Short mmCIF file of C-alpha atoms in Angstrom, two decimals:
data_model
loop_
_atom_site.label_atom_id
_atom_site.label_comp_id
_atom_site.label_asym_id
_atom_site.label_seq_id
_atom_site.Cartn_x
_atom_site.Cartn_y
_atom_site.Cartn_z
CA UNK B 29 -18.85 91.69 8.48
CA UNK B 30 -17.43 91.79 12.10
CA UNK B 31 -14.37 89.05 13.07
CA UNK B 32 -16.83 86.74 14.89
CA UNK B 33 -18.88 86.23 11.62
CA UNK B 34 -15.60 85.47 9.74
CA UNK B 35 -14.50 82.90 12.70
CA UNK B 36 -17.44 81.01 12.45
CA UNK B 37 -17.69 80.85 8.81
CA UNK B 38 -14.27 79.52 8.54
CA UNK B 39 -15.17 76.75 11.37
CA UNK B 40 -18.11 75.99 9.19
CA UNK B 41 -16.02 75.09 5.84
CA UNK B 42 -13.48 73.30 7.66
CA UNK B 43 -16.06 70.90 9.17
CA UNK B 44 -17.67 70.50 6.31
CA UNK B 45 -14.42 69.54 4.29
CA UNK B 46 -13.57 67.41 7.37
CA UNK B 47 -17.25 65.60 6.67
CA UNK B 48 -16.59 65.14 3.29
CA UNK B 49 -13.20 63.25 3.25
CA UNK B 50 -14.92 61.19 5.92
CA UNK B 51 -17.58 59.91 3.79
CA UNK B 52 -15.18 59.54 0.59
CA UNK B 53 -12.91 57.42 2.51
CA UNK B 54 -12.40 54.05 1.25
CA UNK B 55 -12.60 51.23 3.86
CA UNK B 56 -10.74 47.96 2.77
CA UNK B 57 -13.00 44.89 3.96
CA UNK B 58 -10.95 41.07 4.66
CA UNK B 59 -11.92 38.93 1.99
CA UNK B 60 -12.89 35.21 3.22
CA UNK B 61 -10.29 32.72 3.22
CA UNK B 62 -10.62 29.00 2.56
CA UNK B 63 -8.16 27.70 4.77
CA UNK B 64 -9.53 23.97 4.15
CA UNK B 65 -11.28 22.82 0.89
CA UNK B 66 -12.82 19.07 0.79
CA UNK B 67 -11.07 17.38 -1.81
CA UNK B 68 -14.00 14.56 -2.66
CA UNK B 69 -11.97 13.32 -5.52
CA UNK B 70 -10.28 10.53 -4.31
CA UNK B 71 -12.47 9.30 -1.32
CA UNK B 72 -13.18 10.61 2.62
CA UNK B 73 -10.64 12.45 4.44
CA UNK B 74 -8.93 14.48 1.75
CA UNK B 75 -8.14 18.14 1.50
CA UNK B 76 -6.64 20.43 -0.67
CA UNK B 77 -3.15 22.16 -0.08
CA UNK B 78 -3.74 25.43 0.13
CA UNK B 79 -2.83 27.08 -3.10
CA UNK B 80 -2.80 24.10 -5.11
CA UNK B 81 -5.10 21.19 -6.72
CA UNK B 82 -3.17 18.68 -5.17
CA UNK B 83 -5.11 16.56 -2.62
CA UNK B 84 -4.15 15.09 0.58
CA UNK B 85 -5.03 12.67 3.47
CA UNK B 86 -3.48 12.36 6.79
CA UNK B 87 -4.45 9.33 8.65
CA UNK B 88 -2.60 6.85 11.47
CA UNK B 89 -2.88 5.19 14.68
CA UNK B 90 -1.33 5.00 18.32
CA UNK B 91 -1.49 1.65 19.84
CA UNK B 92 -0.24 -0.30 22.80
CA UNK B 93 -0.11 -4.39 23.32
CA UNK B 94 0.15 -6.43 25.99
CA UNK B 95 1.27 -10.12 25.76
CA UNK B 96 1.58 -12.75 28.22
CA UNK B 97 3.28 -15.87 27.11
CA UNK B 98 3.44 -19.47 29.18
CA UNK B 99 6.17 -21.63 27.29
CA UNK B 100 6.21 -25.31 27.93
CA UNK B 101 8.75 -27.93 26.62
CA UNK B 102 8.74 -31.76 26.54
CA UNK B 103 5.35 -31.07 28.63
CA UNK B 104 7.40 -29.02 31.45
CA UNK B 105 6.25 -25.52 31.75
CA UNK B 106 9.65 -23.46 31.05
CA UNK B 107 9.14 -20.04 30.98
CA UNK B 108 6.26 -17.80 31.85
CA UNK B 109 6.80 -13.80 30.81
CA UNK B 110 5.36 -10.92 29.43
CA UNK B 111 5.94 -8.24 26.54
CA UNK B 112 4.37 -4.77 26.86
CA UNK B 113 4.96 -2.59 23.71
CA UNK B 114 3.62 0.44 21.83
CA UNK B 115 3.74 1.74 18.19
CA UNK B 116 2.68 5.02 16.51
CA UNK B 117 1.90 5.25 12.76
CA UNK B 118 1.44 8.41 10.42
CA UNK B 119 0.04 7.68 7.17
CA UNK B 120 0.42 10.66 4.22
CA UNK B 121 -1.18 10.05 0.77
CA UNK B 122 -1.05 12.94 -1.61
CA UNK B 123 -2.75 12.97 -4.91
CA UNK B 124 -3.38 15.00 -8.14
CA UNK B 125 -4.51 14.56 -11.58
CA UNK B 126 -2.01 14.91 -14.76
CA UNK B 127 -1.99 14.31 -18.23
CA UNK B 128 -0.73 10.88 -17.92
CA UNK B 129 -3.43 9.89 -15.11
CA UNK B 130 -3.44 10.12 -11.23
CA UNK B 131 0.10 10.86 -9.78
CA UNK B 132 0.07 9.32 -6.31
CA UNK B 133 2.41 9.31 -3.64
CA UNK B 134 2.57 7.52 -0.01
CA UNK B 135 4.58 8.00 3.06
CA UNK B 136 4.03 5.91 6.34
CA UNK B 137 6.30 7.10 9.27
CA UNK B 138 6.58 4.67 11.88
CA UNK B 139 8.15 4.31 15.55
CA UNK B 140 7.67 1.74 18.28
CA UNK B 141 7.36 -2.31 17.65
CA UNK B 142 7.75 -5.32 19.29
CA UNK B 143 10.57 -4.66 21.62
CA UNK B 144 9.59 -0.77 21.87
CA UNK B 145 9.03 -0.51 25.89
CA UNK B 146 10.68 2.88 26.28
CA UNK B 147 11.89 5.62 23.54
CA UNK B 148 11.82 4.57 20.21
CA UNK B 149 12.96 6.41 17.08
CA UNK B 150 10.76 7.22 14.05
CA UNK B 151 11.74 6.14 10.84
CA UNK B 152 10.01 5.90 7.32
CA UNK B 153 8.63 2.67 6.97
CA UNK B 154 7.08 2.54 3.49
CA UNK B 155 7.43 5.10 0.79
CA UNK B 156 6.50 4.92 -3.11
CA UNK B 157 4.83 6.48 -6.31
CA UNK B 158 2.80 5.28 -8.43
CA UNK B 159 1.53 6.78 -12.02
CA UNK B 160 -0.16 5.40 -14.84
CA UNK B 161 -0.14 1.52 -13.61
CA UNK B 162 3.37 1.98 -12.56
CA UNK B 163 4.43 1.88 -8.88
CA UNK B 164 7.99 2.33 -7.21
CA UNK B 165 9.43 2.57 -3.96
CA UNK B 166 9.77 0.77 -0.54
CA UNK B 167 6.67 -1.12 1.20
CA UNK B 168 4.48 -3.85 0.54
CA UNK B 169 4.76 -5.02 -3.06
CA UNK B 170 2.46 -7.83 -4.71
CA UNK B 171 4.39 -10.43 -3.05
CA UNK B 172 4.15 -9.25 0.23
CA UNK B 173 0.21 -8.34 0.75
CA UNK B 174 -2.05 -10.65 1.53
CA UNK B 175 -5.83 -9.95 1.97
CA UNK B 176 -6.96 -13.28 3.48
CA UNK B 177 -5.38 -13.36 6.94
CA UNK B 178 -8.22 -11.86 8.70
CA UNK B 179 -8.13 -9.36 11.81
CA UNK B 180 -6.25 -11.43 14.09
CA UNK B 181 -2.90 -9.60 16.17
CA UNK B 182 -1.03 -13.09 15.69
CA UNK B 183 -1.73 -13.87 11.89
CA UNK B 184 -0.46 -17.12 12.14
CA UNK B 185 2.72 -18.47 9.79
CA UNK B 186 2.02 -15.92 6.99
CA UNK B 187 5.37 -14.23 6.33
CA UNK B 188 4.40 -10.31 5.47
CA UNK B 189 7.61 -8.84 3.54
CA UNK B 190 8.64 -5.20 2.84
CA UNK B 191 11.20 -4.56 -0.41
CA UNK B 192 12.46 -1.99 -2.80
CA UNK B 193 10.12 -2.61 -5.68
CA UNK B 194 8.68 -1.61 -9.08
CA UNK B 195 5.89 -3.21 -10.36
CA UNK B 196 3.11 -2.43 -12.93
CA UNK B 197 -0.77 -3.41 -12.38
CA UNK B 198 -3.20 -3.66 -15.74
CA UNK B 199 -6.66 -3.60 -13.86
CA UNK B 200 -10.07 -3.98 -15.76
CA UNK B 201 -13.44 -4.90 -14.32
CA UNK B 202 -12.30 -6.70 -11.05
CA UNK B 203 -9.48 -8.25 -12.68
CA UNK B 204 -5.75 -7.15 -12.02
CA UNK B 205 -2.41 -8.62 -13.34
CA UNK B 206 0.70 -7.53 -11.73
CA UNK B 207 4.29 -8.09 -12.86
CA UNK B 208 7.37 -6.69 -11.17
CA UNK B 209 11.03 -6.95 -9.44
CA UNK B 210 12.31 -6.69 -6.27
CA UNK B 211 14.96 -6.46 -3.63
CA UNK B 212 13.66 -7.76 -0.40
CA UNK B 213 14.58 -6.33 3.31
CA UNK B 214 15.15 -9.72 4.11
CA UNK B 215 17.75 -10.55 1.40
CA UNK B 216 20.69 -12.73 2.75
CA UNK B 217 24.19 -11.91 2.01
CA UNK B 218 23.66 -15.08 -0.48
CA UNK B 219 20.94 -13.92 -1.97
CA UNK B 220 20.98 -12.17 -5.52
CA UNK B 221 18.75 -9.62 -6.43
CA UNK B 222 16.28 -8.40 -8.06
CA UNK B 223 13.87 -11.01 -7.84
CA UNK B 224 11.17 -11.14 -10.06
CA UNK B 225 7.07 -11.79 -9.59
CA UNK B 226 4.03 -11.81 -11.03
CA UNK B 227 0.09 -11.94 -9.89
CA UNK B 228 -3.26 -12.31 -10.91
CA UNK B 229 -6.42 -11.09 -8.56
CA UNK B 230 -10.06 -11.12 -9.06
CA UNK B 231 -12.55 -8.82 -7.14
CA UNK B 232 -16.25 -9.19 -6.85
CA UNK B 233 -19.24 -8.94 -4.94
CA UNK B 234 -18.74 -12.09 -3.10
CA UNK B 235 -14.78 -11.39 -2.14
CA UNK B 236 -11.65 -12.17 -4.20
CA UNK B 237 -9.43 -14.92 -5.53
CA UNK B 238 -5.25 -14.64 -6.19
CA UNK B 239 -2.53 -16.33 -6.94
CA UNK B 240 1.11 -15.19 -7.29
CA UNK B 241 4.60 -16.28 -7.71
CA UNK B 242 8.18 -15.10 -7.12
CA UNK B 243 11.49 -16.39 -8.62
CA UNK B 244 14.65 -16.40 -6.15
CA UNK B 245 18.17 -16.85 -7.14
CA UNK B 246 20.76 -17.46 -4.54
CA UNK B 247 24.75 -17.98 -4.79
CA UNK B 248 24.31 -20.80 -1.82
CA UNK B 249 23.07 -24.12 -2.96
CA UNK B 250 20.42 -26.11 -1.47
CA UNK B 251 21.03 -29.76 -0.41
CA UNK B 252 20.22 -30.72 -3.93
CA UNK B 253 22.70 -28.44 -5.37
CA UNK B 254 20.03 -25.97 -6.88
CA UNK B 255 20.38 -22.01 -6.58
CA UNK B 256 17.61 -20.77 -7.85
CA UNK B 257 14.16 -21.28 -6.70
CA UNK B 258 10.54 -20.61 -6.92
CA UNK B 259 7.37 -19.62 -4.15
CA UNK B 260 4.04 -19.58 -5.45
CA UNK B 261 0.75 -18.29 -3.21
CA UNK B 262 -2.90 -18.78 -3.54
CA UNK B 263 -5.18 -16.72 -1.37
CA UNK B 264 -9.30 -16.14 -1.60
CA UNK B 265 -12.11 -14.79 0.52
CA UNK B 266 -15.61 -14.93 0.59
CA UNK B 267 -18.48 -12.92 1.98
CA UNK B 268 -20.73 -15.27 3.49
CA UNK B 269 -24.09 -13.82 2.11
CA UNK B 270 -25.86 -10.83 4.24
CA UNK B 271 -24.31 -12.03 7.34
CA UNK B 272 -21.22 -9.92 7.36
CA UNK B 273 -19.03 -12.65 7.98
CA UNK B 274 -16.31 -13.50 6.05
CA UNK B 275 -13.92 -16.83 5.09
CA UNK B 276 -10.38 -16.45 4.15
CA UNK B 277 -8.02 -19.24 3.02
CA UNK B 278 -4.39 -18.87 2.17
CA UNK B 279 -1.61 -21.46 0.90
CA UNK B 280 2.14 -20.67 0.27
CA UNK B 281 4.82 -23.36 -1.01
CA UNK B 282 8.29 -23.44 -1.55
CA UNK B 283 9.07 -25.20 -4.99
CA UNK B 284 12.90 -26.24 -4.38
CA UNK B 285 13.20 -25.45 -0.46
CA UNK B 286 15.77 -22.61 -1.27
CA UNK B 287 13.59 -19.20 -1.30
CA UNK B 288 13.58 -16.56 1.43
CA UNK B 289 10.44 -15.88 0.94
CA UNK B 290 8.49 -18.61 2.59
CA UNK B 291 10.12 -18.26 6.09
CA UNK B 292 6.84 -19.05 8.44
CA UNK B 293 6.72 -15.49 10.00
CA UNK B 294 7.20 -15.14 13.41
CA UNK B 295 6.63 -18.34 15.62
CA UNK B 296 6.29 -16.80 18.55
CA UNK B 297 9.21 -17.29 21.54
CA UNK B 298 9.60 -20.96 21.58
CA UNK B 299 10.77 -21.69 17.97
CA UNK B 300 12.50 -19.82 15.09
CA UNK B 301 10.48 -20.88 12.07
CA UNK B 302 13.16 -19.74 9.81
CA UNK B 303 12.53 -22.30 7.03
CA UNK B 304 9.71 -23.88 5.49
CA UNK B 305 8.74 -26.02 3.07
CA UNK B 306 4.78 -24.74 2.70
CA UNK B 307 2.57 -22.66 5.39
CA UNK B 308 -1.38 -22.23 4.98
CA UNK B 309 -3.98 -20.69 7.12
CA UNK B 310 -7.96 -20.09 7.08
CA UNK B 311 -9.95 -17.77 9.44
CA UNK B 312 -13.43 -16.89 10.03
CA UNK B 313 -14.00 -13.37 11.29
CA UNK B 314 -17.75 -11.36 11.20
CA UNK B 315 -19.87 -9.06 13.82
CA UNK B 316 -21.31 -10.27 16.45
CA UNK B 317 -23.01 -6.92 17.45
CA UNK B 318 -23.47 -3.63 16.13
CA UNK B 319 -19.70 -2.66 17.64
CA UNK B 320 -18.37 -6.17 18.62
CA UNK B 321 -16.92 -8.81 16.04
CA UNK B 322 -15.27 -11.64 16.88
CA UNK B 323 -12.63 -14.15 14.78
CA UNK B 324 -11.06 -17.54 14.72
CA UNK B 325 -7.95 -18.48 12.64
CA UNK B 326 -5.90 -21.74 12.06
CA UNK B 327 -2.30 -22.02 10.46
CA UNK B 328 -0.18 -24.41 9.66
CA UNK B 329 3.42 -25.13 8.24
CA UNK B 330 6.29 -27.91 7.86
CA UNK B 331 9.79 -26.89 7.70
CA UNK B 332 12.06 -28.35 4.91
CA UNK B 333 14.23 -31.76 5.34
CA UNK B 334 17.56 -30.34 6.31
CA UNK B 335 16.13 -27.87 8.96
CA UNK B 336 17.54 -28.61 12.34
CA UNK B 337 15.10 -26.42 14.37
CA UNK B 338 11.90 -28.55 13.86
CA UNK B 339 9.46 -30.18 11.53
CA UNK B 340 6.16 -28.82 11.52
CA UNK B 341 4.11 -26.29 14.09
CA UNK B 342 0.22 -25.40 14.21
CA UNK B 343 -1.16 -21.89 15.48
CA UNK B 344 -4.84 -21.54 16.53
CA UNK B 345 -6.09 -17.64 17.45
CA UNK B 346 -9.44 -16.79 18.89
CA UNK B 347 -10.32 -13.17 19.49
CA UNK B 348 -13.02 -10.44 19.99
CA UNK B 349 -12.83 -6.64 18.86
CA UNK B 350 -14.48 -4.26 20.58
CA UNK B 351 -15.07 -0.56 19.08
CA UNK B 352 -17.00 1.41 21.95
CA UNK B 353 -16.64 4.62 20.29
CA UNK B 354 -15.67 5.87 16.64
CA UNK B 355 -11.53 5.76 16.61
CA UNK B 356 -10.91 3.38 19.40
CA UNK B 357 -10.55 -0.57 19.25
CA UNK B 358 -9.79 -2.75 22.25
CA UNK B 359 -8.77 -6.35 21.11
CA UNK B 360 -8.17 -9.33 22.86
CA UNK B 361 -6.85 -12.53 21.39
CA UNK B 362 -5.81 -16.16 22.69
CA UNK B 363 -3.26 -17.88 20.67
CA UNK B 364 -2.26 -21.44 21.08
CA UNK B 365 0.84 -22.88 19.23
CA UNK B 366 2.28 -26.42 18.87
CA UNK B 367 5.63 -27.29 17.30
CA UNK B 368 7.74 -30.50 16.94
CA UNK B 369 10.98 -29.57 18.55
CA UNK B 370 13.16 -31.58 16.38
CA UNK B 371 16.83 -30.58 18.06
CA UNK B 372 15.50 -31.90 21.13
CA UNK B 373 13.63 -34.37 20.21
CA UNK B 374 10.55 -32.80 21.85
CA UNK B 375 7.36 -30.68 21.49
CA UNK B 376 7.80 -27.25 22.14
CA UNK B 377 4.41 -25.02 22.59
CA UNK B 378 3.01 -21.57 24.20
CA UNK B 379 0.14 -20.25 24.96
CA UNK B 380 -0.44 -16.47 24.67
CA UNK B 381 -2.76 -13.85 25.85
CA UNK B 382 -2.79 -10.80 23.96
CA UNK B 383 -4.74 -7.34 24.91
CA UNK B 384 -4.33 -4.14 22.13
CA UNK B 385 -6.05 -0.59 22.34
CA UNK B 386 -5.68 1.23 19.41
CA UNK B 387 -6.56 4.81 18.51
CA UNK B 388 -6.91 5.36 14.82
CA UNK B 389 -7.74 8.64 12.71
#
């Protein structure tokens, strides 16, 4: 065997060894990762938080609203002005199942409002936790919510209210009984807390009916010397057959003319409806076409006899809602307000034209 044969044999052995090592090498294949898993246990839009069995839904909207007002006092036009503002809102709902039932939490972050025409700070607008029928946190309690006011931008004299609250709901076959206590954001320095409330609501295919009551204690007496008061509310909404239209109505009253919960909402730029004996409203809304709906609403209130501002007022709103594409809504509304202005012994009225564009998700 010569040197050449030895070299060729050694090379062949090395090549064979290298080939064997290459054949035996382990190649690690990447495993597919499910970054987003759909959670259908609580309705559409929920997904699992990665690595957990907790479901989350993120929603919200961005909107811009333009209002033009023409104010009239004593039959004479006194002010003609416009307000243009915006709002951004983010809703976060997180649910998961436990031995105690569904544990839910809700967080609403919001920035911009009626006076937001420049930079606006965002803050926590609502935050609550619920489990086993209990709900605790800050937001709209049973008293502060009303499902019968309809889609109008200016929803009349209904006084929406947010509060720190604790409530319990017992629900069965469409019937819900709610009891709770709250400290309202509208609490005055003379008001004592908490305030106690209870309500009953029944939902069916034809609509719903609801009744609620709240007790308010204060340190300031009314003209009759009373420091405790009660407010009452009734609401109903009816589906008008298969037409796609609904009819809603609501009524609120202050039994002793003392509670902070019958406040008349926003009465516009002419009169501050800070006091009310009772207030009510009715609205009709429904589809006009595949992507167009319309509505009309009427509401009225009467101020307490001790008010130095005005006796009574009415509002009428008529509007259209156009949804040209999914997630985009364009709404126009005309509002007519009439109030008896006691302080000046004359009427105070305004007309408003409103345009709102909302992108929601």
